[in-house]
Coordinates of C-alpha atoms (C1' of nucleotides) in Angstrom, one line a residue:
Chain A
M1070 CA 76.4 118.7 93.7
Q1071 CA 79.3 120.7 93.8
R1072 CA 81.9 121.9 91.0
V1073 CA 85.8 121.6 93.1
D1074 CA 88.9 122.0 90.8
E1075 CA 92.1 119.5 90.8
H1076 CA 93.2 120.6 94.2
G1077 CA 89.6 120.2 96.0
D1078 CA 89.1 124.0 95.9
P1079 CA 85.5 124.9 95.3
G1080 CA 84.7 126.8 92.3
A1081 CA 81.0 128.0 91.6
S1082 CA 78.3 127.5 94.6
P1083 CA 76.5 124.1 94.6
A1084 CA 74.0 123.1 92.3
V1085 CA 70.6 121.6 93.3
V1086 CA 69.4 119.2 90.2
A1087 CA 65.8 117.2 90.0
D1088 CA 67.2 113.8 89.1
L1089 CA 70.5 113.4 90.4
A1090 CA 70.8 110.2 88.4
V1091 CA 69.9 112.1 85.0
A1092 CA 72.1 115.1 85.8
M1093 CA 75.1 112.8 86.6
G1094 CA 74.4 111.0 83.5
E1095 CA 74.3 113.9 81.1
L1096 CA 77.4 115.7 83.2
E1097 CA 79.1 112.3 82.4
A1098 CA 78.8 112.6 78.9
S1099 CA 79.5 116.0 78.1
E1100 CA 82.3 116.4 80.6
H1101 CA 83.7 112.9 81.9
P1102 CA 84.2 114.7 85.4
R1103 CA 86.4 112.8 88.1
W1104 CA 83.6 112.5 90.6
V1105 CA 83.9 112.7 94.2
W1106 CA 81.5 110.7 96.7
E1107 CA 82.0 109.1 99.5
S1108 CA 82.1 105.0 98.4
A1109 CA 81.5 103.8 95.5
A1110 CA 80.0 100.7 97.3
T1111 CA 77.4 102.5 98.0
D1112 CA 77.1 105.9 95.8
Y1113 CA 77.8 104.0 92.4
A1114 CA 75.8 100.5 93.0
A1115 CA 72.9 103.1 93.2
L1116 CA 73.9 104.8 90.0
L1117 CA 74.7 101.7 88.3
G1118 CA 70.9 100.9 89.1
A1119 CA 69.8 103.7 87.2
G1120 CA 72.1 102.8 84.0
V1121 CA 74.7 105.4 84.1
L1122 CA 78.7 104.2 84.1
V1123 CA 81.3 106.7 84.8
E1124 CA 84.2 106.8 83.7
R1125 CA 86.9 108.5 86.4
S1126 CA 86.2 109.2 90.7
H1127 CA 87.7 109.4 93.8
D1128 CA 86.3 107.3 96.2
L1129 CA 86.5 109.4 99.7
A1130 CA 86.5 106.4 102.0
L1131 CA 88.9 104.1 100.0
V1132 CA 91.2 107.1 99.8
E1133 CA 90.6 108.2 103.6
A1134 CA 92.0 104.2 104.6
A1135 CA 95.0 104.5 102.7
L1136 CA 96.1 107.7 103.8
L1137 CA 94.9 106.6 107.5
G1138 CA 97.7 103.8 106.8
Y1139 CA 100.1 106.0 105.5
A1140 CA 99.9 108.2 108.4
G1141 CA 100.2 104.8 110.6
R1142 CA 96.5 105.4 112.2
F1143 CA 94.9 102.2 112.2
G1144 CA 91.4 101.4 113.5
E1145 CA 90.3 104.6 112.8
S1146 CA 87.1 104.9 110.9
S1147 CA 87.3 105.9 106.7
R1148 CA 84.0 107.1 106.5
L1149 CA 83.6 110.3 105.5
A1150 CA 81.3 111.4 108.8
A1151 CA 84.4 110.4 110.8
A1152 CA 87.0 111.8 108.6
A1153 CA 84.8 115.4 108.7
A1154 CA 84.1 115.0 112.3
R1155 CA 88.7 114.7 112.6
L1156 CA 89.2 117.8 110.2
R1157 CA 86.4 119.9 112.8
N1158 CA 88.5 118.3 115.8
E1159 CA 84.8 117.0 117.0
P1160 CA 84.2 113.7 118.6
V1161 CA 84.2 110.6 115.8
P1162 CA 80.7 109.3 115.2
P1163 CA 80.3 105.2 115.5
D1164 CA 80.0 103.8 112.5
E1165 CA 76.8 102.0 111.6
P1166 CA 77.0 98.0 111.5
A1167 CA 77.7 97.0 108.3
R1168 CA 74.7 96.3 106.5
P1169 CA 74.2 94.6 102.7
T1170 CA 74.7 97.4 100.2
A1171 CA 71.1 97.0 99.0
T1172 CA 69.6 98.3 102.2
Q1173 CA 72.4 100.9 102.9
P1174 CA 71.3 104.8 101.8
G1175 CA 72.9 105.9 98.8
L1176 CA 73.4 109.2 97.1
F1177 CA 69.4 108.3 95.8
D1178 CA 67.7 107.4 98.9
D1179 CA 68.8 109.3 101.4
T1180 CA 66.1 111.5 103.0
T1181 CA 68.5 113.6 105.1
P1182 CA 70.3 116.1 103.3
R1183 CA 73.8 115.2 102.1
P1184 CA 76.8 116.1 103.7
L1185 CA 77.7 118.1 100.8
D1186 CA 80.4 120.4 103.3
D1187 CA 82.0 117.4 104.5
A1188 CA 82.4 115.7 101.4
V1189 CA 84.3 119.2 99.8
A1190 CA 86.5 119.5 103.0
V1191 CA 87.7 116.3 103.3
H1192 CA 88.3 115.7 99.7
A1193 CA 90.7 119.1 100.0
A1194 CA 92.3 117.6 103.2
Q1195 CA 92.8 114.4 101.1
C1196 CA 94.5 116.3 98.0
A1197 CA 96.6 118.0 100.3
Q1198 CA 97.7 114.9 101.7
L1199 CA 98.4 113.4 98.9
A1200 CA 100.4 116.0 97.7
S1201 CA 102.8 116.1 100.7
P1202 CA 102.7 112.7 102.0
D1203 CA 103.5 112.6 105.7
G1204 CA 103.9 109.8 107.9
P1205 CA 105.7 107.8 110.6
D1206 CA 109.1 106.4 109.8
A1207 CA 108.5 103.3 107.5
W1208 CA 110.7 100.8 105.6
E1209 CA 110.0 101.3 101.7
P1210 CA 111.2 99.3 99.1
A1211 CA 111.1 102.2 96.6
P1212 CA 110.9 105.8 98.2
V1213 CA 106.8 106.4 98.2
T1214 CA 106.7 110.0 96.3
A1215 CA 103.9 112.1 96.4
A1216 CA 103.4 110.7 92.4
R1217 CA 102.8 107.2 93.8
L1218 CA 100.5 107.8 96.9
R1219 CA 98.4 109.8 94.1
L1220 CA 98.5 106.6 92.4
L1221 CA 97.4 104.4 94.9
A1222 CA 94.7 107.0 95.8
A1223 CA 93.6 107.0 91.8
T1224 CA 93.7 102.8 91.9
D1225 CA 92.0 102.0 94.9
S1226 CA 89.2 105.0 93.7
A1227 CA 89.0 102.9 90.3
C1228 CA 88.8 99.4 92.0
G1229 CA 85.7 100.9 93.6
L1230 CA 84.3 101.2 90.4
V1231 CA 85.1 97.7 89.1
A1232 CA 84.2 96.4 92.2
A1233 CA 80.4 97.5 92.1
E1234 CA 80.4 97.0 88.7
M1235 CA 81.5 93.4 88.9
G1236 CA 78.8 93.0 91.8
H1237 CA 76.5 94.5 89.9
D1238 CA 76.9 92.5 86.6
G1239 CA 77.8 89.1 88.4
V1240 CA 80.0 86.0 87.3
P1241 CA 77.6 83.8 84.5
W1242 CA 76.6 80.8 86.6
R1243 CA 74.5 78.1 85.0
I1244 CA 73.0 76.4 88.1
D1245 CA 71.9 73.5 85.7
V1246 CA 75.6 72.7 84.8
H1247 CA 76.5 73.1 88.4
D1248 CA 73.9 70.8 89.7
R1249 CA 75.2 68.7 87.1
L1250 CA 78.7 68.8 88.8
L1251 CA 77.1 68.5 92.2
T1252 CA 75.3 65.3 91.2
E1253 CA 78.2 63.8 89.3
A1254 CA 80.6 63.9 92.7
L1255 CA 77.7 63.5 95.3
G1256 CA 74.6 61.7 93.8
P1257 CA 71.2 63.2 93.7
R1258 CA 70.6 66.6 95.8
P1259 CA 68.7 64.9 99.4
R1260 CA 65.1 66.5 99.4
H1261 CA 65.2 67.5 103.1
G1262 CA 68.8 68.5 103.5
G1263 CA 71.3 65.9 105.6
R1264 CA 73.9 64.1 103.5
P1265 CA 73.6 63.1 99.8
P1266 CA 74.1 59.5 99.0
R1267 CA 77.8 59.5 98.4
L1268 CA 78.7 61.2 101.6
Q1269 CA 76.0 58.8 103.4
A1270 CA 77.8 55.9 101.6
L1271 CA 81.3 56.7 102.8
A1272 CA 80.4 58.1 106.1
E1273 CA 79.0 54.5 106.5
R1274 CA 82.2 52.9 105.1
I1275 CA 84.4 54.8 107.6
A1276 CA 82.3 54.1 110.6
A1277 CA 82.5 50.0 109.5
L1278 CA 86.2 50.3 108.8
L1279 CA 86.6 52.2 112.5
D1280 CA 84.5 49.6 113.9
V1281 CA 82.3 52.8 115.8
P1282 CA 78.4 53.2 115.2
R1283 CA 77.2 56.5 113.8
L1284 CA 80.7 57.9 113.6
N1285 CA 80.9 61.5 112.6
P1286 CA 83.6 62.2 110.2
D1287 CA 83.0 65.8 110.3
S1288 CA 84.2 66.0 114.1
A1289 CA 87.7 65.7 114.6
A1290 CA 87.1 64.9 118.0
E1291 CA 85.5 62.0 117.2
I1292 CA 87.8 60.9 114.6
T1293 CA 90.9 61.2 116.8
T1294 CA 89.0 58.9 119.2
A1295 CA 88.1 56.1 117.1
F1296 CA 91.8 56.4 115.2
R1297 CA 93.3 56.4 119.1
H1298 CA 91.2 52.8 119.6
A1299 CA 92.7 51.7 116.4
G1300 CA 96.1 52.3 118.0
I1301 CA 96.7 55.2 115.6
L1302 CA 97.6 58.9 117.7
L1303 CA 96.3 61.8 115.3
T1304 CA 98.3 65.0 116.0
S1305 CA 96.0 66.9 113.6
T1306 CA 93.2 65.5 111.3
R1307 CA 94.3 67.5 108.6
S1308 CA 94.6 65.9 105.1
F1309 CA 98.2 66.4 104.6
A1310 CA 98.1 64.4 107.7
L1311 CA 96.5 61.7 107.3
R1312 CA 97.6 61.0 103.9
R1313 CA 100.5 59.3 105.6
L1314 CA 99.0 57.2 107.6
D1315 CA 98.5 53.5 106.8
H1316 CA 94.7 52.5 107.7
P1317 CA 91.9 51.4 105.4
A1318 CA 89.7 54.3 106.7
I1319 CA 91.9 56.6 105.5
E1320 CA 91.4 56.8 102.2
P1321 CA 87.6 57.1 102.2
L1322 CA 88.2 59.7 104.5
L1323 CA 89.9 62.0 102.4
E1324 CA 87.5 60.8 99.8
Y1325 CA 84.4 62.1 102.6
K1326 CA 86.5 65.1 103.5
A1327 CA 87.0 66.2 99.9
L1328 CA 83.4 66.0 99.1
A1329 CA 81.9 67.2 102.1
R1330 CA 83.8 70.7 101.7
L1331 CA 82.2 70.8 98.3
H1332 CA 78.9 69.9 99.8
A1333 CA 79.0 72.5 102.1
A1334 CA 80.9 75.4 100.4
H1335 CA 79.7 75.6 96.8
G1336 CA 76.6 72.9 97.0
W1337 CA 72.9 73.1 96.4
A1338 CA 72.7 75.6 99.4
W1339 CA 75.1 77.7 98.3
S1340 CA 73.5 78.2 94.5
D1341 CA 70.1 79.0 95.9
E1342 CA 71.5 81.6 98.3
W1343 CA 73.9 83.4 95.8
V1344 CA 72.8 82.8 92.2
R1345 CA 69.7 84.5 90.5
D1346 CA 68.8 84.8 86.8
G1347 CA 72.1 83.1 85.7
R1348 CA 74.5 85.4 88.1
F1349 CA 76.5 84.7 90.9
R1350 CA 76.6 88.1 92.4
P1351 CA 78.6 88.1 95.5
E1352 CA 80.2 91.7 97.5
Y1353 CA 83.6 93.0 96.8
V1354 CA 85.7 94.8 98.9
P1355 CA 88.5 96.5 96.9
A1356 CA 91.7 96.9 99.2
G1357 CA 89.7 94.7 102.2
V1358 CA 93.1 92.9 103.0
V1359 CA 95.6 94.7 105.0
S1360 CA 97.4 94.2 102.0
G1361 CA 95.2 95.6 99.5
R1362 CA 94.4 92.7 98.0
W1363 CA 90.3 92.6 97.5
A1364 CA 88.3 90.6 100.0
S1365 CA 84.8 89.8 99.3
R1366 CA 81.7 89.4 101.6
G1367 CA 79.2 86.4 101.3
G1368 CA 79.8 83.3 98.6
G1369 CA 83.6 82.7 98.8
A1370 CA 83.3 84.9 95.7
L1371 CA 87.4 84.5 95.8
Q1372 CA 87.1 80.9 96.5
I1373 CA 85.4 79.4 93.4
P1374 CA 87.0 75.6 93.8
R1375 CA 88.6 74.3 90.4
A1376 CA 85.5 71.9 90.9
V1377 CA 82.4 73.9 89.9
R1378 CA 84.1 76.4 87.8
A1379 CA 82.8 74.7 84.1
A1380 CA 79.3 76.5 86.0
V1381 CA 81.1 79.6 84.5
V1382 CA 79.6 79.6 81.0
A1383 CA 79.5 82.6 78.6
D1384 CA 76.3 83.6 77.4
P1385 CA 75.4 82.6 73.9
G1386 CA 78.0 84.6 71.2
H1387 CA 80.0 85.7 73.8
V1388 CA 83.2 83.9 75.2
L1389 CA 85.4 84.5 78.8
V1390 CA 88.8 85.9 77.9
V1391 CA 90.7 84.7 81.2
A1392 CA 94.2 85.9 81.8
D1393 CA 96.3 85.4 85.0
A1394 CA 99.8 87.3 85.6
R1395 CA 102.2 84.6 85.8
Q1396 CA 104.2 84.7 88.7
L1397 CA 103.7 87.9 89.8
E1398 CA 105.0 87.8 93.4
P1399 CA 108.5 86.5 92.3
R1400 CA 108.1 88.8 89.7
V1401 CA 107.5 92.1 91.9
L1402 CA 110.6 90.6 94.2
A1403 CA 112.9 90.7 91.1
A1404 CA 111.7 94.5 90.2
L1405 CA 111.8 95.9 93.6
S1406 CA 115.3 94.2 94.8
V1407 CA 116.9 95.0 91.0
D1408 CA 118.4 91.3 91.6
A1409 CA 120.5 90.9 88.1
G1410 CA 120.0 87.4 88.7
L1411 CA 116.5 87.4 89.5
I1412 CA 115.9 90.2 86.5
D1413 CA 117.7 87.5 84.0
A1414 CA 115.1 84.9 85.1
A1415 CA 112.4 86.8 85.0
R1416 CA 113.3 88.1 81.4
S1417 CA 111.8 84.4 80.7
G1418 CA 108.0 83.4 80.5
D1419 CA 108.7 80.7 83.1
L1420 CA 110.7 82.1 85.9
Y1421 CA 110.9 78.9 87.9
D1422 CA 112.3 77.1 84.8
A1423 CA 114.8 79.8 84.1
M1424 CA 115.6 79.3 88.1
A1425 CA 116.2 76.0 87.7
T1426 CA 118.6 75.8 84.8
E1427 CA 120.7 78.4 86.4
A1428 CA 120.7 77.7 89.9
F1429 CA 118.9 75.0 90.6
A1430 CA 120.4 71.7 88.4
G1431 CA 117.3 72.4 86.2
D1432 CA 114.9 71.4 89.2
R1433 CA 111.9 73.8 88.5
A1434 CA 110.1 72.2 92.0
T1435 CA 113.3 73.5 94.3
A1436 CA 113.8 76.7 92.4
K1437 CA 110.0 77.2 93.1
I1438 CA 109.9 76.5 97.0
A1439 CA 113.5 78.6 97.3
I1440 CA 111.7 81.7 96.3
L1441 CA 108.7 81.0 97.9
S1442 CA 110.3 80.4 101.0
A1443 CA 112.4 83.3 100.6
M1444 CA 108.9 85.5 100.4
Y1445 CA 107.1 83.8 102.7
G1446 CA 109.5 83.1 105.8
G1447 CA 110.4 79.3 105.7
G1448 CA 113.2 77.3 105.1
T1449 CA 113.9 78.2 108.8
G1450 CA 114.4 74.2 109.7
G1451 CA 116.8 71.9 108.5
G1452 CA 115.1 70.8 105.8
S1453 CA 115.3 70.5 102.0
S1454 CA 113.7 74.1 102.0
A1455 CA 116.3 75.8 104.3
V1456 CA 119.0 73.6 101.6
A1457 CA 116.9 75.2 98.5
L1458 CA 116.9 78.5 100.5
A1459 CA 120.6 78.6 101.0
T1460 CA 121.4 78.1 97.4
F1461 CA 118.6 81.2 96.5
R1462 CA 120.9 83.3 99.3
R1463 CA 124.1 82.5 97.4
R1464 CA 122.6 83.0 93.9
Y1465 CA 120.3 85.9 94.1
P1466 CA 121.7 88.1 97.6
R1467 CA 119.8 91.2 96.8
A1468 CA 116.6 89.7 96.2
L1469 CA 117.2 87.8 99.7
G1470 CA 118.3 90.8 101.2
L1471 CA 115.2 92.9 100.1
V1472 CA 112.6 90.7 101.8
E1473 CA 115.4 90.2 105.0
A1474 CA 115.4 93.6 105.6
A1475 CA 111.6 94.2 105.7
A1476 CA 111.6 91.3 108.0
R1477 CA 114.1 92.5 110.7
V1478 CA 112.0 95.7 110.5
G1479 CA 109.0 93.8 111.2
E1480 CA 111.1 92.2 113.8
A1481 CA 111.8 95.5 115.5
G1482 CA 108.1 96.5 115.5
G1483 CA 108.4 98.9 112.8
L1484 CA 106.4 99.4 109.7
V1485 CA 107.1 98.1 106.3
R1486 CA 105.1 99.9 103.2
S1487 CA 104.4 98.6 99.8
V1488 CA 105.7 100.2 96.4
L1489 CA 102.8 102.9 96.3
G1490 CA 102.6 103.3 100.3
R1491 CA 100.2 100.9 101.0
T1492 CA 101.2 100.4 104.7
C1493 CA 101.1 97.5 107.1
P1494 CA 99.1 97.8 110.5
Y1495 CA 101.6 97.7 113.8
A1496 CA 101.3 94.6 115.5
G1497 CA 98.3 93.5 117.4
V1498 CA 98.0 91.1 119.9
A1499 CA 99.2 87.6 119.5
P1500 CA 96.7 85.6 118.1
A1501 CA 95.0 83.1 120.2
G1502 CA 96.5 79.5 120.0
T1503 CA 99.9 80.9 119.7
T1504 CA 101.0 80.7 123.8
S1505 CA 100.9 78.1 125.9
E1506 CA 101.4 77.6 129.3
T1507 CA 105.0 75.8 128.9
D1508 CA 106.2 78.7 127.0
D1509 CA 108.1 81.2 129.3
V1510 CA 107.8 84.9 128.4
E1511 CA 110.8 85.2 126.6
A1512 CA 109.7 82.4 123.9
Q1513 CA 106.8 83.9 123.3
A1514 CA 107.8 87.4 122.6
L1515 CA 110.6 85.5 120.5
R1516 CA 107.8 84.4 118.7
R1517 CA 106.0 87.1 118.0
S1518 CA 108.9 89.2 116.9
R1519 CA 109.5 86.3 114.4
D1520 CA 106.1 86.2 113.3
R1521 CA 105.7 89.8 113.0
G1522 CA 108.8 89.3 110.8
R1523 CA 107.4 86.9 108.1
F1524 CA 104.3 89.0 108.2
T1525 CA 106.4 92.1 107.1
R1526 CA 108.4 90.1 104.8
N1527 CA 105.8 88.8 102.9
F1528 CA 103.9 92.0 102.8
V1529 CA 106.3 94.4 100.8
I1530 CA 105.9 91.3 98.3
Q1531 CA 102.1 91.0 98.6
A1532 CA 101.1 94.8 98.8
S1533 CA 103.3 95.4 95.9
A1534 CA 101.9 92.9 93.8
A1535 CA 98.5 94.3 94.8
D1536 CA 99.2 97.5 93.8
W1537 CA 100.5 96.3 90.3
A1538 CA 97.3 94.2 89.7
G1539 CA 94.8 97.1 91.1
V1540 CA 96.4 99.2 88.8
L1541 CA 96.0 96.6 85.8
L1542 CA 92.3 96.5 87.1
A1543 CA 92.3 100.1 86.7
V1544 CA 93.7 100.4 83.4
L1545 CA 92.3 97.5 82.2
R1546 CA 88.4 99.2 82.7
G1547 CA 89.4 102.2 80.8
R1548 CA 90.9 99.9 78.1
L1549 CA 88.0 97.9 77.7
A1550 CA 85.5 100.4 77.8
G1551 CA 87.1 102.2 74.6
I1552 CA 86.3 98.9 73.0
D1553 CA 82.6 98.3 73.6
D1554 CA 80.7 98.2 76.5
A1555 CA 79.9 94.8 75.9
A1556 CA 83.1 93.7 76.8
R1557 CA 83.0 93.7 80.8
L1558 CA 85.2 92.4 84.0
V1559 CA 83.0 89.6 85.3
F1560 CA 85.8 88.2 87.7
F1561 CA 89.2 89.7 89.2
Q1562 CA 90.8 87.7 92.2
H1563 CA 94.5 88.5 93.1
D1564 CA 96.5 88.3 89.7
E1565 CA 93.7 87.0 87.6
V1566 CA 91.0 88.4 85.6
V1567 CA 88.0 87.0 83.5
V1568 CA 86.7 89.2 80.8
H1569 CA 83.1 88.2 79.3
A1570 CA 82.4 89.5 75.4
P1571 CA 81.0 89.0 72.3
Q1572 CA 82.8 86.2 70.6
A1573 CA 84.0 88.8 67.7
L1574 CA 85.8 91.1 70.2
A1575 CA 88.0 88.4 72.1
G1576 CA 91.3 89.5 70.0
E1577 CA 91.1 92.9 70.9
V1578 CA 90.1 91.9 74.7
A1579 CA 93.0 89.6 74.7
A1580 CA 95.2 92.7 73.1
A1581 CA 93.7 94.9 75.6
I1582 CA 95.1 92.8 79.0
D1583 CA 98.3 92.5 77.4
A1584 CA 98.9 96.2 76.7
A1585 CA 97.3 96.9 80.3
A1586 CA 99.5 94.4 82.1
D1587 CA 102.7 96.7 80.3
E1588 CA 101.2 100.0 81.3
A1589 CA 100.7 98.8 84.7
T1590 CA 104.5 97.5 84.8
R1591 CA 105.7 101.2 83.8
L1592 CA 103.5 102.7 86.0
V1593 CA 104.1 100.8 89.8
F1594 CA 108.2 100.1 88.7
G1595 CA 109.0 102.6 86.1
S1596 CA 111.6 101.6 83.3
T1597 CA 112.3 97.7 84.5
D1598 CA 114.0 95.3 82.9
V1599 CA 111.6 92.4 84.8
S1600 CA 108.5 92.0 82.3
F1601 CA 105.1 90.5 83.2
P1602 CA 103.2 88.7 81.1
M1603 CA 99.9 87.7 81.5
P1604 CA 98.6 85.3 78.6
A1605 CA 95.0 85.5 77.8
T1606 CA 93.3 82.4 76.9
V1607 CA 89.7 82.6 74.8
V1608 CA 87.4 79.8 76.2
P1609 CA 83.5 79.0 76.5
D1610 CA 83.7 78.4 80.3
Y1611 CA 85.8 78.8 83.1
A1612 CA 87.1 75.4 83.8
A1613 CA 88.5 75.4 80.2
A1614 CA 90.8 78.2 81.4
K1615 CA 93.8 76.0 82.9
Chain B
dA744 C1' 70.2 78.8 123.2
dC745 C1' 73.3 81.6 121.3
dA746 C1' 77.9 83.2 120.2
dG747 C1' 82.5 83.3 119.6
dA748 C1' 86.5 79.9 119.7
dC749 C1' 89.0 76.9 116.7
dC750 C1' 89.9 74.0 112.9
dG751 C1' 90.0 72.5 108.5
dC752 C1' 90.2 73.3 103.9
dG753 C1' 89.2 76.1 99.4
dC754 C1' 91.4 80.1 96.5
dC755 C1' 96.1 82.9 95.5
Chain C
dA712 C1' 108.7 66.0 101.5
dA713 C1' 108.0 70.2 104.6
dA714 C1' 104.8 73.8 107.4
dG715 C1' 106.4 80.2 105.9
dG716 C1' 102.8 84.9 103.7
dG717 C1' 97.2 86.5 103.3
dC718 C1' 92.0 85.9 103.1
dG719 C1' 86.1 83.3 104.0
dC720 C1' 83.5 80.2 105.4
dG721 C1' 81.3 76.2 107.3
dG722 C1' 81.3 72.6 111.0
dT723 C1' 82.2 71.4 115.7
dC724 C1' 83.7 72.4 120.3
dT725 C1' 83.7 75.2 124.3
dG726 C1' 81.9 78.9 127.1
dT727 C1' 78.0 81.5 129.4

DNA sequence: ACAGACCGCGCC
DNA sequence: AAAGGGCGCGGTCTGT
């Protein structure tokens, strides 16, 4: 263990302790320092196992990743060993292949001496980079100051703590409720795998209606052939395309697809694999997505379908406090662009409603399409979304100007950053399937350029929204710790949090979420007129939240 | 037989 | 109605 100051300079010489978890627990209680470690994903997980919680950290791997991105150095390893080797101008050792966290050596079971000097050196270098950011030219929606980049580093580090704690605690999950939901939808669980009764019945009905014995509805090729024999040419077997067709097999096929999806992705096998002791325990990866959104490994944690959310039930005497930031991305666009009209709309609790009243003749759906098209790069065809986008351009010129500026930079091959300095990667190779032999080279280049523009256009918004959500999470974690250890974040999904808490604390938790949203807004956007409402509902189970 | 690409769909 | 951003995952299909 080594003490360092806020610039990363070491003070006294390293201390050797007999029991690291005990020593850290004592220091945490007496001094609540900012712990510097390679990665909460490995190091904090071990500490949590020993029952020690910490307040603050500096996550070398997460900060290294953010700083590498800021410097435009994508694809380089953010592991401590790699960062230390770069500092020493030595060859960078290859990353070990990813292993499940449980089997990774952490602070507590590594038999080799920890590279304490490496950690001290890399930390000091990161502090220096955070104090005077240095990176390639990039388009920024707001100047990325040292203060903003430091906030990004602190936020990613805090999110590392939240992710480790959520992974450790797990999401409350009632397998009996889950089983009941599945049985109601699919029929009883088949004993030896295979299709549940309702799926089998639907498959047979579809086969009969298309006159193809043993037709497999999961096979796009078989479905396409079967419909061709029935006189219908399919361009795709996606639900939205099928829905428009007129054939008696369509309705059971759509039903089959929905139920088959439930069975395959979140059915009994999923429950067997991912739920233990009444908790669903996925692994969260903070900033695992280029935009800084979280990713997850295993169990599809960020895609829990509405159909099974009733299985997320609070423990006896407890409740779930569920809150999502309403229309987060449009509000981020309003705050970044300082568009007077959009800021006006963002004063309202329902931004789309306000836009509709102001500019879309009261048509909320069209108002929503207009702003989503602006942020995602839609409305380029001649359809109704193009008309909506034209109205948006006229009424909210600065907002559209911001995303179009970001798109132009991307089309020209440049970099863009989020409000806190998260930086988009350079264009990679064209994804497979986006080229065809009939295209000439220029057409392919043009499409790549436009795809890139759509990506950077959205990146500015999505990544800045992820900045805000990360700060919210970091602030909320601190506020919850001030209420009671029993009030725990158990789920986070882009713009939504779920807190599991004793019933008596529900009101305090809801107030903490509200205050955390305000604080995040002030930290990220300063004194903006845009409000970021995050109303909480107190529910017994997740399905009751919306 | 196995690996990786592709598709489709759940979530935001 | 139409088709634009980001993911993870399971099934099929294809190439070796």
